[in-house]
Short mmCIF file of C-alpha atoms in Angstrom, two decimals:
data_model
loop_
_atom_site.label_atom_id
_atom_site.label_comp_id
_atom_site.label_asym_id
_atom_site.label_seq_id
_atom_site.Cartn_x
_atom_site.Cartn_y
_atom_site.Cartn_z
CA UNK A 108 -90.66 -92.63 -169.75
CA UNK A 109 -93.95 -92.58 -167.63
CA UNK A 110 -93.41 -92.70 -163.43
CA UNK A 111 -92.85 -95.99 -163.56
CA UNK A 112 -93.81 -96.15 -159.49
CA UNK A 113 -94.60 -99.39 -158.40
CA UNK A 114 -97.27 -98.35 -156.55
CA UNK A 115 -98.54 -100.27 -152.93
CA UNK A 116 -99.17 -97.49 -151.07
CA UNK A 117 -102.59 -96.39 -150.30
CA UNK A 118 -103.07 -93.26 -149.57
CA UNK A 119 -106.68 -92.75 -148.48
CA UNK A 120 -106.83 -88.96 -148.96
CA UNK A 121 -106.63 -87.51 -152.71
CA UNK A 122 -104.54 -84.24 -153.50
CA UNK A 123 -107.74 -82.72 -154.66
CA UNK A 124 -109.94 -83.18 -152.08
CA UNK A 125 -110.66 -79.67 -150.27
CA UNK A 126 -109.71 -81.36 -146.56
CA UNK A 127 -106.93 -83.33 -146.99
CA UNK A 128 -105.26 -83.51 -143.72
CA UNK A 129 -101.73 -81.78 -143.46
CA UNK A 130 -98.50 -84.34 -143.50
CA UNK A 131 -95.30 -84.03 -141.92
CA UNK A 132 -92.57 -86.17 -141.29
CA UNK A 133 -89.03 -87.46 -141.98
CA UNK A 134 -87.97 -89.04 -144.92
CA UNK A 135 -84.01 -90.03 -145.56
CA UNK A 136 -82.02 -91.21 -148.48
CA UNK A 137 -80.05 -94.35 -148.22
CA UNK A 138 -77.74 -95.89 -150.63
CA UNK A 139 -73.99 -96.72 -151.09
CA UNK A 140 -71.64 -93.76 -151.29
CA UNK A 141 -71.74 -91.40 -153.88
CA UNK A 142 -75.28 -92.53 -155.17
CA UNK A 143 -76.49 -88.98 -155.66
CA UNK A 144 -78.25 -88.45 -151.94
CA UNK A 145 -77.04 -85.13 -151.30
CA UNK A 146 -77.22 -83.82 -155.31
CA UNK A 147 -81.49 -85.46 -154.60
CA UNK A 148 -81.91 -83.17 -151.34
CA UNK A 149 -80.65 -80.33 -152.44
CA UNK A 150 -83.24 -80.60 -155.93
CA UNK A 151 -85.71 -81.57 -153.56
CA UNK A 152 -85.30 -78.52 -151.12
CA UNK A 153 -84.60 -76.28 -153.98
CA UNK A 154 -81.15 -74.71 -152.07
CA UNK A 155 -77.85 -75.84 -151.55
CA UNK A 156 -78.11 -77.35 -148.12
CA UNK A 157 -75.84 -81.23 -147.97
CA UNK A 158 -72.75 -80.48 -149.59
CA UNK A 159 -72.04 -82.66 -152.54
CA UNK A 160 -68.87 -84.43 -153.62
CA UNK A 161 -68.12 -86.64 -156.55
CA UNK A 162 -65.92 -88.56 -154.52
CA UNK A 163 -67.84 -91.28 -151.72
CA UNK A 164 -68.21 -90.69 -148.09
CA UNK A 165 -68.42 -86.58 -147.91
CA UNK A 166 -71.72 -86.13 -145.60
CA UNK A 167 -70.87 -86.19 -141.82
CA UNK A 168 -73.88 -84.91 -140.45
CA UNK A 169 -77.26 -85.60 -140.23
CA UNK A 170 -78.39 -82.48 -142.35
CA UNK A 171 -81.69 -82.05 -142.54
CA UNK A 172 -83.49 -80.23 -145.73
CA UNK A 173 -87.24 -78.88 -145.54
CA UNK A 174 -89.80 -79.58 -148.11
CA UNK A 175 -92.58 -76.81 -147.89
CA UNK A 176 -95.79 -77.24 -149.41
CA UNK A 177 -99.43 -76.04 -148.45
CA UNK A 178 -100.48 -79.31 -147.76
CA UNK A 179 -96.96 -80.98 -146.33
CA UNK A 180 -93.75 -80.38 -144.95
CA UNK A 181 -90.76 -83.19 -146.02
CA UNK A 182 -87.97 -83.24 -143.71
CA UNK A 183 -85.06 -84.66 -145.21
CA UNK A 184 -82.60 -86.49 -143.24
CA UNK A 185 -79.12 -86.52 -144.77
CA UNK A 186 -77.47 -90.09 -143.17
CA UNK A 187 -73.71 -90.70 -144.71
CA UNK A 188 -73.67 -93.72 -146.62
CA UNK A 189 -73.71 -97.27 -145.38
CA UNK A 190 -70.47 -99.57 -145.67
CA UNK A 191 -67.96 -101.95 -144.30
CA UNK A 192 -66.25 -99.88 -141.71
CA UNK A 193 -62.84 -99.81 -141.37
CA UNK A 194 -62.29 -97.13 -138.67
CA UNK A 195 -63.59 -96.02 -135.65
CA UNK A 196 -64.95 -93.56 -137.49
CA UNK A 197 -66.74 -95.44 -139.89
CA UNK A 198 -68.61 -97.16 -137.20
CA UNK A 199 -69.96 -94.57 -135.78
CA UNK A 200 -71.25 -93.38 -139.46
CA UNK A 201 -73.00 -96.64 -139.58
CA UNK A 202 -74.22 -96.06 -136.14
CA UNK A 203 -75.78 -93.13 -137.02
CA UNK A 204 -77.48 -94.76 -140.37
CA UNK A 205 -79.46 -97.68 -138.29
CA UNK A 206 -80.56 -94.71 -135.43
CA UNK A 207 -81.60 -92.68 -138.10
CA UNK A 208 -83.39 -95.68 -139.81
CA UNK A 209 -85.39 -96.65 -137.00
CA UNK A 210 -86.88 -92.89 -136.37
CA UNK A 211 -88.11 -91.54 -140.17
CA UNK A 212 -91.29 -91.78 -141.44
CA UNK A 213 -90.19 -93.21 -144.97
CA UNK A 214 -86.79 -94.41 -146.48
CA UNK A 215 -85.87 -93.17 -149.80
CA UNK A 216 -83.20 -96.09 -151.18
CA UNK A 217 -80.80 -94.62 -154.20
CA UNK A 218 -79.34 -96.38 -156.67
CA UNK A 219 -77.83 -95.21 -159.69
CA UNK A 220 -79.06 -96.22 -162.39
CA UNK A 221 -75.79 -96.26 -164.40
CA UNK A 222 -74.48 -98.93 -162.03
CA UNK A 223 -75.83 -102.81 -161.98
CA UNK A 224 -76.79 -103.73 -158.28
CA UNK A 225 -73.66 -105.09 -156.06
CA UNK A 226 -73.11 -106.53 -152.92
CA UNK A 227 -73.45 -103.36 -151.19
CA UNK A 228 -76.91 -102.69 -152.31
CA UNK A 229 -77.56 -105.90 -151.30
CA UNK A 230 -76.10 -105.68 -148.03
CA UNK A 231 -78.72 -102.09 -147.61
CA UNK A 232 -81.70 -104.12 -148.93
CA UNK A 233 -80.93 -107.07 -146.31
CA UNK A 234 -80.88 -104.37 -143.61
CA UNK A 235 -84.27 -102.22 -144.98
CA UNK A 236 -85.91 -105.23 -145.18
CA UNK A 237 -84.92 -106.12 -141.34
CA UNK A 238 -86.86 -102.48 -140.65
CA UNK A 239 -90.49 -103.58 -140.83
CA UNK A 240 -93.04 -100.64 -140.35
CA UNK A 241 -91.20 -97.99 -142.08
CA UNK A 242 -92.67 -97.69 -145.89
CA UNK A 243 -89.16 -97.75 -148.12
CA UNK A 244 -89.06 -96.07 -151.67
CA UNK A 245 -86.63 -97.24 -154.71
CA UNK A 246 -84.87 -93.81 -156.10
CA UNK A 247 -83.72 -94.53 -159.24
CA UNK A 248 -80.58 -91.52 -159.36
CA UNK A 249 -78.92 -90.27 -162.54
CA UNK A 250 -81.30 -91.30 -165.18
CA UNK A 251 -79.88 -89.04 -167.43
CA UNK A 252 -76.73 -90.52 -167.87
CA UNK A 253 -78.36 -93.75 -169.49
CA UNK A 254 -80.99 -95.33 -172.01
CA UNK A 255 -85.03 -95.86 -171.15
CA UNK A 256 -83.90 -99.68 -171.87
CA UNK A 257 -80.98 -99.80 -169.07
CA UNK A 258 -83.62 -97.58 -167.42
CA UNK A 259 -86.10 -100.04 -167.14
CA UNK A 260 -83.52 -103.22 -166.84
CA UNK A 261 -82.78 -101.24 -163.70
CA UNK A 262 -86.35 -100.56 -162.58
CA UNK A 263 -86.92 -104.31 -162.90
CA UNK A 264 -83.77 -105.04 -161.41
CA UNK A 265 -84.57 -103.20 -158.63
CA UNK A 266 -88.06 -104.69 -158.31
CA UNK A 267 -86.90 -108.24 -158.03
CA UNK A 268 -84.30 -107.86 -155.40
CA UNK A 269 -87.03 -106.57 -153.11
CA UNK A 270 -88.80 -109.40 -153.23
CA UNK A 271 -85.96 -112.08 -153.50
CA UNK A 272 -85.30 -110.34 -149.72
CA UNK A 273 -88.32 -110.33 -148.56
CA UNK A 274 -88.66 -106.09 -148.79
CA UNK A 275 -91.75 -104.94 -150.89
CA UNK A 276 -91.15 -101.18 -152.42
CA UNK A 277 -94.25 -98.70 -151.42
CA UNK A 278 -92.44 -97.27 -154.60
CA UNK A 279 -90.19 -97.71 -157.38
CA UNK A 280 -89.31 -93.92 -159.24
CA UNK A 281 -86.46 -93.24 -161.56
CA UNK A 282 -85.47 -89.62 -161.32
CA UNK A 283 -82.67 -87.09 -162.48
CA UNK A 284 -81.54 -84.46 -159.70
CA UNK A 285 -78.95 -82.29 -162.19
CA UNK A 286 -81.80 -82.06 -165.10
CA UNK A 287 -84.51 -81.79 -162.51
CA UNK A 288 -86.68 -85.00 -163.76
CA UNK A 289 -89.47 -86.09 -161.49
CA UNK A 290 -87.88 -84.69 -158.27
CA UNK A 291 -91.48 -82.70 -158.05
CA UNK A 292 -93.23 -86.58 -158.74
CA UNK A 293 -91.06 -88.45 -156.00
CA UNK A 294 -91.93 -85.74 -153.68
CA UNK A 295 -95.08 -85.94 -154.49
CA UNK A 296 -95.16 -89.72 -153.89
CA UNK A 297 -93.38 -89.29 -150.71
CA UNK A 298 -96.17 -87.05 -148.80
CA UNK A 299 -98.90 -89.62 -148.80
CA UNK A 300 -96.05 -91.87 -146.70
CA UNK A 301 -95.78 -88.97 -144.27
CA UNK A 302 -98.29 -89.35 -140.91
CA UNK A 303 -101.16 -86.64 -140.54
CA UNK A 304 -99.83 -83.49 -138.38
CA UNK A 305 -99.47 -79.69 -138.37
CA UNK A 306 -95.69 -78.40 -139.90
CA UNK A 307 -92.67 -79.35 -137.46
CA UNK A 308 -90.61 -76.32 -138.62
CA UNK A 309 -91.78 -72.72 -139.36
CA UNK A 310 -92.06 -71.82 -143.29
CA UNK A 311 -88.70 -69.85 -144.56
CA UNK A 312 -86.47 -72.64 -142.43
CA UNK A 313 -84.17 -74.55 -145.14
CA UNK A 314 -82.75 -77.01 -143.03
CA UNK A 315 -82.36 -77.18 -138.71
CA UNK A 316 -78.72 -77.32 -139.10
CA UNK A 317 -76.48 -74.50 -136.79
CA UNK A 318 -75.16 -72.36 -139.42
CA UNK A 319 -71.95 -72.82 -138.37
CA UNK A 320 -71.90 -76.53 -138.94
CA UNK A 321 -72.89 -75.72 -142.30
CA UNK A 322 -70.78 -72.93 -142.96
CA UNK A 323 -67.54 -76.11 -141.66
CA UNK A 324 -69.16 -78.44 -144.73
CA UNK A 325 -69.22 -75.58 -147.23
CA UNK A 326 -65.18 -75.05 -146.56
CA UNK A 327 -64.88 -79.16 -146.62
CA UNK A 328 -66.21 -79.31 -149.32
CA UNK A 329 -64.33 -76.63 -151.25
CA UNK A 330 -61.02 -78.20 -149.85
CA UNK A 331 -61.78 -81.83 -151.08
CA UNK A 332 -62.06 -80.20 -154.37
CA UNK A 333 -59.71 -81.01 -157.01
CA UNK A 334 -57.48 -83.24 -154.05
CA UNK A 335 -56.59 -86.11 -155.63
CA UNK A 336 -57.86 -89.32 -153.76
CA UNK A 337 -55.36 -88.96 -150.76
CA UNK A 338 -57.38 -86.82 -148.70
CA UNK A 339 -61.05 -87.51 -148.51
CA UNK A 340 -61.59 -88.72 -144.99
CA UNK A 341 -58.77 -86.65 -143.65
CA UNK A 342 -59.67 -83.30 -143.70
CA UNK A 343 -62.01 -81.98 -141.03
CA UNK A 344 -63.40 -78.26 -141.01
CA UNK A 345 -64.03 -76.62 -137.55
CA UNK A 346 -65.44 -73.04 -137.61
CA UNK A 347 -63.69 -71.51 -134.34
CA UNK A 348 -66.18 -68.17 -134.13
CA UNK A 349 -68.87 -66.15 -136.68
CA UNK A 350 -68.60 -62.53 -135.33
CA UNK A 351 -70.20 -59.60 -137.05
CA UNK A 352 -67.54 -56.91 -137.79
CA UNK A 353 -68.22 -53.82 -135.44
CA UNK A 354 -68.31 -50.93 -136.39
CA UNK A 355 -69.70 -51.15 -139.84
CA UNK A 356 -72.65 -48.84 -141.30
CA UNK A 357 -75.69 -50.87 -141.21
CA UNK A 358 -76.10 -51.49 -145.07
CA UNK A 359 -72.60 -52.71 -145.40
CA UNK A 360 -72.46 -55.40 -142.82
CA UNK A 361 -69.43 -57.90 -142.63
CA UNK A 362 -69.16 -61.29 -141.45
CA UNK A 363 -65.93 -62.23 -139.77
CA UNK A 364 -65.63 -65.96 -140.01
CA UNK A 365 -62.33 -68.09 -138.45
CA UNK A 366 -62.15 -71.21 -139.13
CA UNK A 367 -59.59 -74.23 -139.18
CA UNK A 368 -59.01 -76.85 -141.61
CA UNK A 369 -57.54 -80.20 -139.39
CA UNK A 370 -55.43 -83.10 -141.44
CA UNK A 371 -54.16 -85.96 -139.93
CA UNK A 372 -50.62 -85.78 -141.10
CA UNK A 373 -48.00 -82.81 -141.44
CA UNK A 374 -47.22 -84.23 -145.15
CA UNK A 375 -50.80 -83.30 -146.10
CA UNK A 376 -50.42 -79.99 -144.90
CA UNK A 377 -48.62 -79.20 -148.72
CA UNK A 378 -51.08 -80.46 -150.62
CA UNK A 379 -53.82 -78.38 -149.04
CA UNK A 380 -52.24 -75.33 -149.03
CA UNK A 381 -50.93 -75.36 -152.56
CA UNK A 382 -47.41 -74.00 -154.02
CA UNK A 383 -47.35 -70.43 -152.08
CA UNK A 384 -50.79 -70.62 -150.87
CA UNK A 385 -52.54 -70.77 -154.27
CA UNK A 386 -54.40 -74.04 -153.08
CA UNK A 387 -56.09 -72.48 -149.60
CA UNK A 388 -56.82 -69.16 -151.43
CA UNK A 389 -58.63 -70.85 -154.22
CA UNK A 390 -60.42 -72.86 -151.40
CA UNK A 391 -61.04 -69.68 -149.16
CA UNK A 392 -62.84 -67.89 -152.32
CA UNK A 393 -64.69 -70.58 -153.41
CA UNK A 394 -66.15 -71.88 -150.22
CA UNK A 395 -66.72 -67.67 -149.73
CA UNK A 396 -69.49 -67.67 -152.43
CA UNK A 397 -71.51 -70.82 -151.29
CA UNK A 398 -71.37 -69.26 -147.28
CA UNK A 399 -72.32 -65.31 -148.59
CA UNK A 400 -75.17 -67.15 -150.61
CA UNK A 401 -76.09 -69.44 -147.47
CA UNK A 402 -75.89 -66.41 -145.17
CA UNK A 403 -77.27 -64.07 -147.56
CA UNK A 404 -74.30 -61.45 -146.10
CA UNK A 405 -70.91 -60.66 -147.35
CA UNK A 406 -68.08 -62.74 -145.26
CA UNK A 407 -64.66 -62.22 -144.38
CA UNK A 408 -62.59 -65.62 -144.30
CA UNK A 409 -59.57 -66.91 -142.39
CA UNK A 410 -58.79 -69.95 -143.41
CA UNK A 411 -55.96 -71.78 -141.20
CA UNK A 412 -54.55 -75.58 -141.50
CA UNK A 413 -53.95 -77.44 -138.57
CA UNK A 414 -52.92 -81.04 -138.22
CA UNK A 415 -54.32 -83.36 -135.55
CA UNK A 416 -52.91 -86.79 -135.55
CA UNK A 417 -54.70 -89.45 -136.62
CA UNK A 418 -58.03 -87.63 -135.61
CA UNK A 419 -60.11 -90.44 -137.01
CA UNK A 420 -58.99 -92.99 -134.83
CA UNK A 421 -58.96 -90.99 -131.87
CA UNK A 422 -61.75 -90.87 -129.65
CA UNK A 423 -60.88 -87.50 -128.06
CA UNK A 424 -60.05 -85.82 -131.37
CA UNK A 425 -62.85 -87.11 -132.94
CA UNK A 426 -64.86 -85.73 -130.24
CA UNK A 427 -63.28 -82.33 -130.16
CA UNK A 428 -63.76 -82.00 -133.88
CA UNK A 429 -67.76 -82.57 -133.39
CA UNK A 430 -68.42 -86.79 -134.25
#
């Protein structure tokens, strides 16, 4: 299955040539919940950075991964996905998806390809197509989990709704994040996209994000785990204080992290927490691993749940808990 790009984009400057000019810039996957954007950054940046869920609507914040390569650095901009909102809350994820739009360099757009187009990929195209000087790239996500013929239904697919709404792909690329197919191709299709200019970040930085709003996502995510589908917007993760443990020999360093896990209601607060705690401690151990691998030190954890009322539709709460 060949790179199937669809390629408009000219990009005067050839890989090979000894003094190609240095690109940087922002790129950011868009695409209905759950269409693999996180699973493609984190293949992309080659470390866990946006946490990943299987279940829609996970990613809060705009994380951003870093693509280094001698002759470009690819910021990735981690927007939530776009949809009909039906809180408070969900408008201001939207909000944030048309700001972010209108300030990258290039728009990655991510559709499975085990899933026909719908009305809510229509609804993105419509609104891409509204953005007119910002180059926008077809990711075709989870090609592993079908055939090169629904592979290439898709591709076509995918090609005609562009330009039955008026949005013409710089380029069309199937890839497959969890077996690691063409990630290394789209980035290298993205780069020519980027404008000429020095790095924006220094060279060992993974992503821009305060470690402590990462370390919050890590625990999130560990908590949505295994919840059945009555929890996913309603748990919020706020790490209260990181504070190295004192008086510890400097080649045993400890991390002591607090942090609180909000619901909405007091009847969630069981389901979290698990028959005599088994729930939180799982949650506490797991989440451990990802943050001592993030940090790169060994952590101690206190986990506490907390309820605050209806935080999503509550301006001051949702303020207090960092939206």
């Amino acid at each position: 299955m060949g790179a199937m790009s669809a390629r408009t984009s000219s990009s005067e400057t050839s890989p090979e040539s000894a003094e190609a000019p240095h690109r940087a810039g922002f790129a950011c996957f868009v695409g209905r919940p759950n269409a693999g954007k996180s699973t493609l950054t984190n293949a992309l940046v080659g470390q866990k950075v946006a946490i990943t869920s299987n279940r829609p609507q996970t990613t809060r914040h705009t994380v951003r991964g870093i693509v280094h390569r001698p002759e470009a650095q690819l910021i990735l901009v981690d927007t939530p996905g776009l949809h009909k909102p039906r809180t408070l809350l969900g408008e201001r994820l939207n909000d944030v998806v048309r700001t972010t739009w209108a300030e990258v360099d290039v728009i990655g757009f991510c559709l499975p390809a085990n899933e026909k187009l719908g009305p809510g990929d229509r609804f993105i195209v419509k609104e891409l197509a509204g953005i007119k000087k910002t180059p926008k790239v077809a990711v075709v996500t989870k090609t592993d989990l079908v055939d090169p013929k629904t592979l290439a239904e898709q591709l076509i697919a995918i090609d005609q709704i562009g330009r039955e709404l008026g949005l013409e792909w710089a380029e069309i690329v199937p890839v497959s994040a969890v077996g690691d197919q063409q990630v290394g191709l789209l980035a290298d299709l993205l780069v020519p996209l980027l404008p000429e200019s020095p790095p924006l970040y220094p060279e060992g930085d993974l992503t821009d994000e305060p470690e402590q709003v990462m370390v919050a996502e890590l625990i999130r995510e560990a908590a949505l785990e295994g919840v059945r589908d009555e929890l996913p917007h309603s748990i919020a993760v706020v790490v209260e204080e990181m504070l190295p443990r004192e008086d510890r020999p400097a080649d045993r360093p400890l991390l002591d992290i607090h942090a609180n896990v909000y619901i909405e209601r007091p009847s969630q607060k069981g389901i979290i927490i698990g028959p005599k705690g088994k729930r939180l401690k799982e949650v506490g151990t797991k989440s451990r691993k990802h943050i001592e691998a993030l940090l790169g030190t060994p952590v101690f954890l206190d986990l506490h749940v907390k309820v605050a009322k209806d935080w999503q539709r509550d301006p001051k709460q949702l303020r207090k808990l960092g939206f």
